[in-house]
PDB file of C-alpha atoms in Angstrom:
ATOM      1  CA  UNK B   1      -3.220  -2.533   2.010  1.00  0.00           C
ATOM      2  CA  UNK B   2      -3.897  -1.626   5.725  1.00  0.00           C
ATOM      3  CA  UNK B   3      -7.018  -2.338   7.115  1.00  0.00           C
ATOM      4  CA  UNK B   4      -9.629   0.691   6.886  1.00  0.00           C
ATOM      5  CA  UNK B   5      -9.556   1.318  10.476  1.00  0.00           C
ATOM      6  CA  UNK B   6      -5.709   1.891  10.321  1.00  0.00           C
ATOM      7  CA  UNK B   7      -4.611   5.338   9.362  1.00  0.00           C
ATOM      8  CA  UNK B   8      -0.758   5.949   8.094  1.00  0.00           C
ATOM      9  CA  UNK B   9       1.468   8.975   8.047  1.00  0.00           C
ATOM     10  CA  UNK B  10       4.691   9.019   6.130  1.00  0.00           C
ATOM     11  CA  UNK B  11       7.537  11.120   7.425  1.00  0.00           C
ATOM     12  CA  UNK B  12      10.749  11.569   5.465  1.00  0.00           C
ATOM     13  CA  UNK B  13      13.862  13.116   7.137  1.00  0.00           C
ATOM     14  CA  UNK B  14      16.550  14.041   4.335  1.00  0.00           C
ATOM     15  CA  UNK B  15      19.874  14.789   6.210  1.00  0.00           C
ATOM     16  CA  UNK B  16      22.556  16.553   4.450  1.00  0.00           C
ATOM     17  CA  UNK B  17      21.349  15.371   1.010  1.00  0.00           C
ATOM     18  CA  UNK B  18      23.291  16.432  -2.037  1.00  0.00           C
ATOM     19  CA  UNK B  19      21.149  15.005  -4.657  1.00  0.00           C
ATOM     20  CA  UNK B  20      17.546  15.471  -5.454  1.00  0.00           C
ATOM     21  CA  UNK B  21      16.091  13.436  -2.699  1.00  0.00           C
ATOM     22  CA  UNK B  22      14.244  16.057  -1.004  1.00  0.00           C
ATOM     23  CA  UNK B  23      12.381  17.098  -4.143  1.00  0.00           C
ATOM     24  CA  UNK B  24      11.740  13.287  -5.255  1.00  0.00           C
ATOM     25  CA  UNK B  25      10.269  12.708  -1.772  1.00  0.00           C
ATOM     26  CA  UNK B  26       7.994  15.728  -1.929  1.00  0.00           C
ATOM     27  CA  UNK B  27       6.624  14.412  -5.363  1.00  0.00           C
ATOM     28  CA  UNK B  28       5.995  11.086  -3.972  1.00  0.00           C
ATOM     29  CA  UNK B  29       4.754  11.872  -0.631  1.00  0.00           C
ATOM     30  CA  UNK B  30       2.455  14.809  -1.376  1.00  0.00           C
ATOM     31  CA  UNK B  31      -0.597  14.770   1.020  1.00  0.00           C
ATOM     32  CA  UNK B  32       0.211  11.365   2.640  1.00  0.00           C
ATOM     33  CA  UNK B  33       2.745  12.856   4.982  1.00  0.00           C
ATOM     34  CA  UNK B  34       5.597  15.210   5.420  1.00  0.00           C
ATOM     35  CA  UNK B  35       9.271  15.728   3.974  1.00  0.00           C
ATOM     36  CA  UNK B  36      11.952  17.886   5.839  1.00  0.00           C
ATOM     37  CA  UNK B  37      15.498  18.805   5.325  1.00  0.00           C
ATOM     38  CA  UNK B  38      17.926  18.740   8.202  1.00  0.00           C
ATOM     39  CA  UNK B  39      21.870  19.314   8.219  1.00  0.00           C
ATOM     40  CA  UNK B  40      22.801  17.073  11.090  1.00  0.00           C
ATOM     41  CA  UNK B  41      24.844  14.620   9.413  1.00  0.00           C
ATOM     42  CA  UNK B  42      23.852  11.988  12.111  1.00  0.00           C
ATOM     43  CA  UNK B  43      21.422   9.064  11.423  1.00  0.00           C
ATOM     44  CA  UNK B  44      20.259   8.907  14.746  1.00  0.00           C
ATOM     45  CA  UNK B  45      19.204  12.468  14.931  1.00  0.00           C
ATOM     46  CA  UNK B  46      17.426  12.097  11.723  1.00  0.00           C
ATOM     47  CA  UNK B  47      15.483   9.241  12.946  1.00  0.00           C
ATOM     48  CA  UNK B  48      14.657  10.774  16.080  1.00  0.00           C
ATOM     49  CA  UNK B  49      13.280  13.867  14.573  1.00  0.00           C
ATOM     50  CA  UNK B  50      11.244  11.664  12.048  1.00  0.00           C
ATOM     51  CA  UNK B  51       9.500   9.979  15.140  1.00  0.00           C
ATOM     52  CA  UNK B  52       9.032  13.187  16.862  1.00  0.00           C
ATOM     53  CA  UNK B  53       7.267  14.813  13.901  1.00  0.00           C
ATOM     54  CA  UNK B  54       5.355  11.630  13.515  1.00  0.00           C
ATOM     55  CA  UNK B  55       3.975  11.729  17.224  1.00  0.00           C
ATOM     56  CA  UNK B  56       3.341  15.587  17.032  1.00  0.00           C
ATOM     57  CA  UNK B  57       0.775  14.671  14.137  1.00  0.00           C
ATOM     58  CA  UNK B  58      -0.653  11.809  15.735  1.00  0.00           C
ATOM     59  CA  UNK B  59      -3.519  12.337  18.189  1.00  0.00           C
ATOM     60  CA  UNK B  60      -4.254   8.791  19.304  1.00  0.00           C
ATOM     61  CA  UNK B  61      -2.829   6.804  22.263  1.00  0.00           C
ATOM     62  CA  UNK B  62       0.790   5.949  21.921  1.00  0.00           C
ATOM     63  CA  UNK B  63       0.293   2.271  22.647  1.00  0.00           C
ATOM     64  CA  UNK B  64      -1.947   2.295  19.588  1.00  0.00           C
ATOM     65  CA  UNK B  65       0.823   3.915  17.290  1.00  0.00           C
ATOM     66  CA  UNK B  66       3.398   1.729  15.438  1.00  0.00           C
ATOM     67  CA  UNK B  67       6.642   3.278  14.080  1.00  0.00           C
ATOM     68  CA  UNK B  68       7.974   1.608  11.140  1.00  0.00           C
ATOM     69  CA  UNK B  69      11.504   2.710   9.981  1.00  0.00           C
ATOM     70  CA  UNK B  70      13.337   2.297   6.847  1.00  0.00           C
ATOM     71  CA  UNK B  71      15.907   4.149   4.610  1.00  0.00           C
ATOM     72  CA  UNK B  72      16.009   6.045   1.619  1.00  0.00           C
ATOM     73  CA  UNK B  73      18.213   3.425  -0.389  1.00  0.00           C
ATOM     74  CA  UNK B  74      15.864   0.619   0.493  1.00  0.00           C
ATOM     75  CA  UNK B  75      12.621  -0.958  -0.896  1.00  0.00           C
ATOM     76  CA  UNK B  76      10.210  -2.595   1.264  1.00  0.00           C
ATOM     77  CA  UNK B  77       7.755  -5.391   0.245  1.00  0.00           C
ATOM     78  CA  UNK B  78       4.194  -4.391  -0.441  1.00  0.00           C
ATOM     79  CA  UNK B  79       3.021  -6.218   2.715  1.00  0.00           C
ATOM     80  CA  UNK B  80       5.763  -4.606   4.914  1.00  0.00           C
ATOM     81  CA  UNK B  81       3.393  -2.484   7.119  1.00  0.00           C
ATOM     82  CA  UNK B  82       0.605  -5.233   7.093  1.00  0.00           C
ATOM     83  CA  UNK B  83       3.223  -7.812   8.358  1.00  0.00           C
ATOM     84  CA  UNK B  84       4.401  -5.510  11.189  1.00  0.00           C
ATOM     85  CA  UNK B  85       0.840  -4.811  12.143  1.00  0.00           C
ATOM     86  CA  UNK B  86       0.271  -8.694  12.452  1.00  0.00           C
ATOM     87  CA  UNK B  87       2.912  -8.877  15.102  1.00  0.00           C
ATOM     88  CA  UNK B  88       1.516  -5.681  16.906  1.00  0.00           C
ATOM     89  CA  UNK B  89      -1.841  -7.208  16.990  1.00  0.00           C
ATOM     90  CA  UNK B  90      -0.390 -10.184  19.163  1.00  0.00           C
ATOM     91  CA  UNK B  91       1.165  -7.775  21.734  1.00  0.00           C
ATOM     92  CA  UNK B  92       4.700  -7.738  20.282  1.00  0.00           C
ATOM     93  CA  UNK B  93       6.306  -4.372  21.025  1.00  0.00           C
ATOM     94  CA  UNK B  94       9.216  -4.234  18.503  1.00  0.00           C
ATOM     95  CA  UNK B  95      10.176  -6.243  15.628  1.00  0.00           C
ATOM     96  CA  UNK B  96      13.565  -6.492  13.711  1.00  0.00           C
ATOM     97  CA  UNK B  97      13.729  -7.773  10.357  1.00  0.00           C
ATOM     98  CA  UNK B  98      16.504  -8.449   7.930  1.00  0.00           C
ATOM     99  CA  UNK B  99      17.931  -7.102   4.782  1.00  0.00           C
ATOM    100  CA  UNK B 100      19.166  -8.456   1.464  1.00  0.00           C
ATOM    101  CA  UNK B 101      21.295  -6.569  -1.175  1.00  0.00           C
ATOM    102  CA  UNK B 102      19.648  -5.307  -4.450  1.00  0.00           C
ATOM    103  CA  UNK B 103      22.935  -5.472  -6.642  1.00  0.00           C
ATOM    104  CA  UNK B 104      26.712  -6.361  -5.946  1.00  0.00           C
ATOM    105  CA  UNK B 105      27.788  -4.615  -8.923  1.00  0.00           C
ATOM    106  CA  UNK B 106      30.307  -2.498  -7.099  1.00  0.00           C
ATOM    107  CA  UNK B 107      31.936  -5.536  -5.448  1.00  0.00           C
ATOM    108  CA  UNK B 108      34.100  -8.556  -6.098  1.00  0.00           C
ATOM    109  CA  UNK B 109      32.315 -11.659  -7.685  1.00  0.00           C
ATOM    110  CA  UNK B 110      32.849 -13.429  -4.522  1.00  0.00           C
ATOM    111  CA  UNK B 111      30.895 -11.114  -2.181  1.00  0.00           C
ATOM    112  CA  UNK B 112      27.407 -12.125  -2.776  1.00  0.00           C
ATOM    113  CA  UNK B 113      28.491 -15.708  -1.576  1.00  0.00           C
ATOM    114  CA  UNK B 114      30.518 -14.384   1.353  1.00  0.00           C
ATOM    115  CA  UNK B 115      27.800 -12.072   2.391  1.00  0.00           C
ATOM    116  CA  UNK B 116      25.047 -14.674   2.383  1.00  0.00           C
ATOM    117  CA  UNK B 117      27.208 -17.379   4.081  1.00  0.00           C
ATOM    118  CA  UNK B 118      28.039 -14.916   6.967  1.00  0.00           C
ATOM    119  CA  UNK B 119      24.737 -13.413   7.408  1.00  0.00           C
ATOM    120  CA  UNK B 120      23.268 -15.666  10.001  1.00  0.00           C
ATOM    121  CA  UNK B 121      19.619 -16.862   9.973  1.00  0.00           C
ATOM    122  CA  UNK B 122      18.601 -19.511  12.525  1.00  0.00           C
ATOM    123  CA  UNK B 123      16.730 -22.637  11.510  1.00  0.00           C
ATOM    124  CA  UNK B 124      13.583 -21.132  13.275  1.00  0.00           C
ATOM    125  CA  UNK B 125      13.588 -17.802  11.292  1.00  0.00           C
ATOM    126  CA  UNK B 126      15.155 -15.961  14.213  1.00  0.00           C
ATOM    127  CA  UNK B 127      18.318 -14.048  13.693  1.00  0.00           C
ATOM    128  CA  UNK B 128      20.813 -11.643  15.398  1.00  0.00           C
ATOM    129  CA  UNK B 129      20.676  -8.776  13.030  1.00  0.00           C
ATOM    130  CA  UNK B 130      19.414  -5.286  13.861  1.00  0.00           C
ATOM    131  CA  UNK B 131      18.932  -2.785  10.880  1.00  0.00           C
ATOM    132  CA  UNK B 132      17.398   0.577  11.297  1.00  0.00           C
ATOM    133  CA  UNK B 133      16.203  -0.010   7.634  1.00  0.00           C
ATOM    134  CA  UNK B 134      13.741  -2.816   8.924  1.00  0.00           C
ATOM    135  CA  UNK B 135      12.808  -1.946  12.323  1.00  0.00           C
ATOM    136  CA  UNK B 136       9.366  -1.513  13.922  1.00  0.00           C
ATOM    137  CA  UNK B 137       8.438  -0.376  17.440  1.00  0.00           C
ATOM    138  CA  UNK B 138       5.211   0.611  19.253  1.00  0.00           C
ATOM    139  CA  UNK B 139       5.317   4.315  20.281  1.00  0.00           C
ATOM    140  CA  UNK B 140       4.774   3.939  23.976  1.00  0.00           C
ATOM    141  CA  UNK B 141       7.511   1.394  24.353  1.00  0.00           C
ATOM    142  CA  UNK B 142       9.765   3.528  22.179  1.00  0.00           C
ATOM    143  CA  UNK B 143       9.240   6.561  24.293  1.00  0.00           C
ATOM    144  CA  UNK B 144       9.742   4.384  27.571  1.00  0.00           C
ATOM    145  CA  UNK B 145      13.100   2.963  26.097  1.00  0.00           C
ATOM    146  CA  UNK B 146      14.441   6.592  25.415  1.00  0.00           C
ATOM    147  CA  UNK B 147      14.031   6.563  21.694  1.00  0.00           C
ATOM    148  CA  UNK B 148      16.757   7.025  19.016  1.00  0.00           C
ATOM    149  CA  UNK B 149      19.794   8.620  20.301  1.00  0.00           C
ATOM    150  CA  UNK B 150      22.173  11.100  18.546  1.00  0.00           C
ATOM    151  CA  UNK B 151      24.550   8.404  17.216  1.00  0.00           C
ATOM    152  CA  UNK B 152      26.220   8.571  13.872  1.00  0.00           C
ATOM    153  CA  UNK B 153      25.976   4.736  13.319  1.00  0.00           C
ATOM    154  CA  UNK B 154      24.714   1.697  15.458  1.00  0.00           C
ATOM    155  CA  UNK B 155      21.740   3.785  16.509  1.00  0.00           C
ATOM    156  CA  UNK B 156      19.599   0.692  15.726  1.00  0.00           C
ATOM    157  CA  UNK B 157      21.799  -1.597  18.058  1.00  0.00           C
ATOM    158  CA  UNK B 158      21.472   0.879  20.767  1.00  0.00           C
ATOM    159  CA  UNK B 159      17.968   1.162  20.802  1.00  0.00           C
ATOM    160  CA  UNK B 160      17.279  -2.603  20.400  1.00  0.00           C
ATOM    161  CA  UNK B 161      19.342  -3.261  23.492  1.00  0.00           C
ATOM    162  CA  UNK B 162      17.395  -0.738  25.491  1.00  0.00           C
ATOM    163  CA  UNK B 163      14.183  -2.317  24.418  1.00  0.00           C
ATOM    164  CA  UNK B 164      15.542  -5.651  25.713  1.00  0.00           C
ATOM    165  CA  UNK B 165      15.669  -4.150  29.299  1.00  0.00           C
ATOM    166  CA  UNK B 166      11.976  -3.549  29.646  1.00  0.00           C
ATOM    167  CA  UNK B 167       9.223  -6.153  29.932  1.00  0.00           C
ATOM    168  CA  UNK B 168       7.899  -5.907  26.409  1.00  0.00           C
ATOM    169  CA  UNK B 169       8.404  -8.673  23.854  1.00  0.00           C
ATOM    170  CA  UNK B 170      10.649  -8.242  20.824  1.00  0.00           C
ATOM    171  CA  UNK B 171      10.904 -10.495  17.869  1.00  0.00           C
ATOM    172  CA  UNK B 172      13.701 -11.105  15.165  1.00  0.00           C
ATOM    173  CA  UNK B 173      12.137 -12.378  12.242  1.00  0.00           C
ATOM    174  CA  UNK B 174      13.776 -13.236   9.020  1.00  0.00           C
ATOM    175  CA  UNK B 175      10.606 -13.474   6.980  1.00  0.00           C
ATOM    176  CA  UNK B 176      10.398  -9.734   7.167  1.00  0.00           C
ATOM    177  CA  UNK B 177      12.957  -8.605   4.538  1.00  0.00           C
ATOM    178  CA  UNK B 178      13.944  -5.358   3.081  1.00  0.00           C
ATOM    179  CA  UNK B 179      16.014  -4.784   0.006  1.00  0.00           C
ATOM    180  CA  UNK B 180      18.706  -2.371   0.486  1.00  0.00           C
ATOM    181  CA  UNK B 181      21.510  -0.872  -1.662  1.00  0.00           C
ATOM    182  CA  UNK B 182      24.850  -2.825  -2.402  1.00  0.00           C
ATOM    183  CA  UNK B 183      26.670   0.517  -2.503  1.00  0.00           C
ATOM    184  CA  UNK B 184      30.389   0.125  -1.372  1.00  0.00           C
ATOM    185  CA  UNK B 185      30.503   3.470   0.365  1.00  0.00           C
ATOM    186  CA  UNK B 186      27.840   4.541   3.007  1.00  0.00           C
ATOM    187  CA  UNK B 187      27.141   7.510   4.914  1.00  0.00           C
ATOM    188  CA  UNK B 188      27.102   5.974   8.590  1.00  0.00           C
ATOM    189  CA  UNK B 189      30.543   5.344   9.760  1.00  0.00           C
ATOM    190  CA  UNK B 190      30.987   1.394  10.207  1.00  0.00           C
ATOM    191  CA  UNK B 191      27.579   1.027   8.871  1.00  0.00           C
ATOM    192  CA  UNK B 192      26.206  -1.691   6.682  1.00  0.00           C
ATOM    193  CA  UNK B 193      28.126  -0.393   3.480  1.00  0.00           C
ATOM    194  CA  UNK B 194      31.251  -0.904   5.485  1.00  0.00           C
ATOM    195  CA  UNK B 195      30.431  -4.313   6.536  1.00  0.00           C
ATOM    196  CA  UNK B 196      29.402  -5.320   3.129  1.00  0.00           C
ATOM    197  CA  UNK B 197      32.707  -3.775   1.645  1.00  0.00           C
ATOM    198  CA  UNK B 198      34.782  -5.792   3.908  1.00  0.00           C
ATOM    199  CA  UNK B 199      34.118  -8.891   2.152  1.00  0.00           C
ATOM    200  CA  UNK B 200      35.989  -7.706  -0.767  1.00  0.00           C
ATOM    201  CA  UNK B 201      39.596  -8.950  -1.363  1.00  0.00           C
ATOM    202  CA  UNK B 202      39.051 -11.653   1.124  1.00  0.00           C
ATOM    203  CA  UNK B 203      40.731 -14.990   0.285  1.00  0.00           C
ATOM    204  CA  UNK B 204      40.457 -18.457   1.564  1.00  0.00           C
TER     205      UNK B 204
END
């Protein structure tokens, strides 16, 4: 539950969806935000448009606006926004969380162990991972960095690198974890689904 003085706006962008995502999202979001359809076929474009709409609908100072990003095939914790807000209150300008997989049913039996052994988490809870599915950034810093670019994949790593160039603090925290789909075939070229699928058939 967000504090009473904090407002929220839910922006859902469906891009080249071939299922009922748009309709389902409309039923869920209702008056809590907006759902739009596009045909860009590009995750970076979809994310950028979502932020653009969010900022057009927000009337306050950009430095008081926090942009929390996730994906349609993810489940975020109940405290996901609250946890990011705690960082924002300390002056952190951007945060990168981690992901875990909801099911490995489409993969070889050895993949869960291989994935978790290779998914590096440092002893202090920091990590080297960047996922658009678990990514938060203050709006003014996002704009200064140039925002999401029209990239079909790795748009998250691209923005994270550009955020590093500035003087603002970034945090990579493994305690911020989002559950994502274990699908073997994803839509973003060389995205997480491909990385996960690469663990199949590995021997030794």
